[in-house]
C-alpha positions as YAML, in Angstrom:
chain: A
units: angstrom
residues:
- id: 1
  name: MET
  ca: [-2.37, -4.81, -11.19]
- id: 2
  name: LEU
  ca: [0.48, -3.76, -13.43]
- id: 3
  name: PRO
  ca: [3.41, -6.12, -13.92]
- id: 4
  name: SER
  ca: [6.64, -5.41, -12.06]
- id: 5
  name: ALA
  ca: [9.47, -3.87, -14.04]
- id: 6
  name: PRO
  ca: [12.93, -5.42, -13.91]
- id: 7
  name: LEU
  ca: [14.66, -4.40, -10.71]
- id: 8
  name: SER
  ca: [16.69, -1.25, -11.35]
- id: 9
  name: SER
  ca: [16.95, 0.35, -7.90]
- id: 10
  name: ASP
  ca: [16.83, -0.47, -4.21]
- id: 11
  name: LEU
  ca: [15.37, 1.84, -1.60]
- id: 12
  name: LEU
  ca: [17.04, 0.68, 1.61]
- id: 13
  name: LEU
  ca: [15.50, 1.87, 4.87]
- id: 14
  name: LEU
  ca: [17.95, 1.48, 7.76]
- id: 15
  name: GLY
  ca: [16.10, 0.87, 11.01]
- id: 16
  name: GLY
  ca: [12.46, 0.81, 12.03]
- id: 17
  name: GLY
  ca: [12.23, 4.37, 13.29]
- id: 18
  name: HIS
  ca: [9.20, 6.62, 13.12]
- id: 19
  name: ALA
  ca: [9.89, 7.96, 9.62]
- id: 20
  name: HIS
  ca: [10.36, 4.53, 8.07]
- id: 21
  name: VAL
  ca: [7.37, 3.05, 9.89]
- id: 22
  name: HIS
  ca: [5.25, 5.98, 8.68]
- id: 23
  name: LEU
  ca: [6.46, 5.58, 5.08]
- id: 24
  name: LEU
  ca: [5.69, 1.84, 5.10]
- id: 25
  name: ARG
  ca: [2.32, 2.51, 6.71]
- id: 26
  name: MET
  ca: [1.51, 4.97, 3.90]
- id: 27
  name: PHE
  ca: [2.46, 2.31, 1.32]
- id: 28
  name: ALA
  ca: [0.20, -0.19, 3.11]
- id: 29
  name: MET
  ca: [-2.70, 2.27, 3.17]
- id: 30
  name: ASP
  ca: [-2.26, 3.26, -0.49]
- id: 31
  name: PRO
  ca: [-1.37, 0.20, -2.58]
- id: 32
  name: SER
  ca: [-1.02, 2.38, -5.68]
- id: 33
  name: ALA
  ca: [2.09, 3.98, -4.13]
- id: 34
  name: SER
  ca: [3.93, 0.69, -3.61]
- id: 35
  name: SER
  ca: [2.61, -0.55, -6.95]
- id: 36
  name: PHE
  ca: [4.11, 2.54, -8.61]
- id: 37
  name: LEU
  ca: [7.51, 1.68, -7.12]
- id: 38
  name: ARG
  ca: [7.31, -1.94, -8.30]
- id: 39
  name: THR
  ca: [6.29, -0.96, -11.82]
- id: 40
  name: SER
  ca: [9.18, 1.53, -11.81]
- id: 41
  name: GLY
  ca: [11.66, -1.20, -10.88]
- id: 42
  name: VAL
  ca: [12.24, -0.05, -7.29]
- id: 43
  name: ARG
  ca: [12.48, -2.61, -4.48]
- id: 44
  name: VAL
  ca: [11.92, -1.33, -0.93]
- id: 45
  name: THR
  ca: [13.76, -3.11, 1.89]
- id: 46
  name: LEU
  ca: [13.67, -2.39, 5.62]
- id: 47
  name: LEU
  ca: [16.81, -3.51, 7.48]
- id: 48
  name: SER
  ca: [16.38, -3.56, 11.25]
- id: 49
  name: PRO
  ca: [18.20, -5.23, 14.14]
- id: 50
  name: SER
  ca: [14.83, -5.91, 15.76]
- id: 51
  name: GLY
  ca: [11.55, -7.29, 14.50]
- id: 52
  name: ARG
  ca: [9.63, -4.77, 16.59]
- id: 53
  name: ALA
  ca: [9.74, -1.00, 16.86]
- id: 54
  name: PRO
  ca: [8.39, 0.92, 19.86]
- id: 55
  name: TYR
  ca: [5.89, 3.71, 19.26]
- id: 56
  name: SER
  ca: [6.90, 6.36, 21.79]
- id: 57
  name: GLY
  ca: [3.59, 8.21, 21.52]
- id: 58
  name: MET
  ca: [1.98, 5.40, 23.50]
- id: 59
  name: LEU
  ca: [4.58, 5.40, 26.30]
- id: 60
  name: PRO
  ca: [2.47, 7.48, 28.72]
- id: 61
  name: GLY
  ca: [-0.40, 5.02, 28.27]
- id: 62
  name: LEU
  ca: [1.95, 2.10, 28.94]
- id: 63
  name: VAL
  ca: [3.20, 3.74, 32.15]
- id: 64
  name: ALA
  ca: [-0.41, 4.44, 33.20]
- id: 65
  name: GLY
  ca: [-1.32, 0.80, 32.59]
- id: 66
  name: PHE
  ca: [-3.63, 1.41, 29.60]
- id: 67
  name: TYR
  ca: [-1.40, -0.47, 27.12]
- id: 68
  name: SER
  ca: [0.70, -3.61, 27.23]
- id: 69
  name: ASP
  ca: [4.25, -3.91, 25.90]
- id: 70
  name: ASP
  ca: [2.87, -5.63, 22.79]
- id: 71
  name: ASP
  ca: [0.46, -2.72, 22.21]
- id: 72
  name: LEU
  ca: [3.39, -0.31, 22.27]
- id: 73
  name: HIS
  ca: [5.36, -2.04, 19.51]
- id: 74
  name: VAL
  ca: [4.94, -2.25, 15.74]
- id: 75
  name: ASP
  ca: [5.55, -5.66, 14.13]
- id: 76
  name: LEU
  ca: [7.97, -4.64, 11.37]
- id: 77
  name: ALA
  ca: [7.79, -7.87, 9.36]
- id: 78
  name: ALA
  ca: [3.99, -7.70, 9.23]
- id: 79
  name: LEU
  ca: [4.10, -4.02, 8.28]
- id: 80
  name: CYS
  ca: [6.54, -4.77, 5.46]
- id: 81
  name: ALA
  ca: [4.33, -7.60, 4.21]
- id: 82
  name: ARG
  ca: [1.30, -5.28, 4.11]
- id: 83
  name: SER
  ca: [3.25, -2.55, 2.33]
- id: 84
  name: GLY
  ca: [4.93, -4.73, -0.30]
- id: 85
  name: ALA
  ca: [8.43, -4.18, 1.13]
- id: 86
  name: ARG
  ca: [11.03, -6.76, 2.11]
- id: 87
  name: PHE
  ca: [12.04, -7.10, 5.76]
- id: 88
  name: VAL
  ca: [15.58, -8.12, 6.66]
- id: 89
  name: LEU
  ca: [16.46, -8.77, 10.29]
- id: 90
  name: GLY
  ca: [20.03, -7.59, 10.73]
- id: 91
  name: ARG
  ca: [22.43, -4.68, 11.03]
- id: 92
  name: ALA
  ca: [24.21, -2.59, 8.43]
- id: 93
  name: SER
  ca: [27.96, -3.07, 8.67]
- id: 94
  name: GLY
  ca: [29.04, -0.58, 6.03]
- id: 95
  name: ALA
  ca: [28.22, 0.95, 2.69]
- id: 96
  name: ARG
  ca: [29.90, 0.95, -0.66]
- id: 97
  name: ASP
  ca: [29.03, 3.65, -3.17]
- id: 98
  name: GLY
  ca: [29.44, 2.81, -6.80]
- id: 99
  name: GLY
  ca: [29.50, 6.50, -7.66]
- id: 100
  name: ALA
  ca: [26.76, 8.90, -8.63]
- id: 101
  name: GLY
  ca: [24.27, 7.09, -10.80]
- id: 102
  name: ALA
  ca: [26.39, 3.95, -10.91]
- id: 103
  name: GLY
  ca: [24.00, 1.85, -8.83]
- id: 104
  name: GLY
  ca: [26.15, 1.52, -5.73]
- id: 105
  name: THR
  ca: [25.84, -1.53, -3.51]
- id: 106
  name: VAL
  ca: [25.03, -1.46, 0.20]
...
């Protein structure tokens, strides 16, 4: 494993929607992808107001009684741990842009 570079950028994912869950799942399935980000100095953080995200593709199976409520949801903290990302339980309250290329703060 290559050493991590000094932190130079943050990739902040707001919410545990399908796109972010899929991206984190891809990082978990391919450790070289998340390793590339770390060695490039990029830290990935998922900010979500809930620790679970529903997977709507399983909703018909839930209604039909094939799945439980727990089956229908993705554990976001566990997914982040597997993918090398940070998980923060909370809500975004605003954004501050430091300007193009200035490393703005959120």
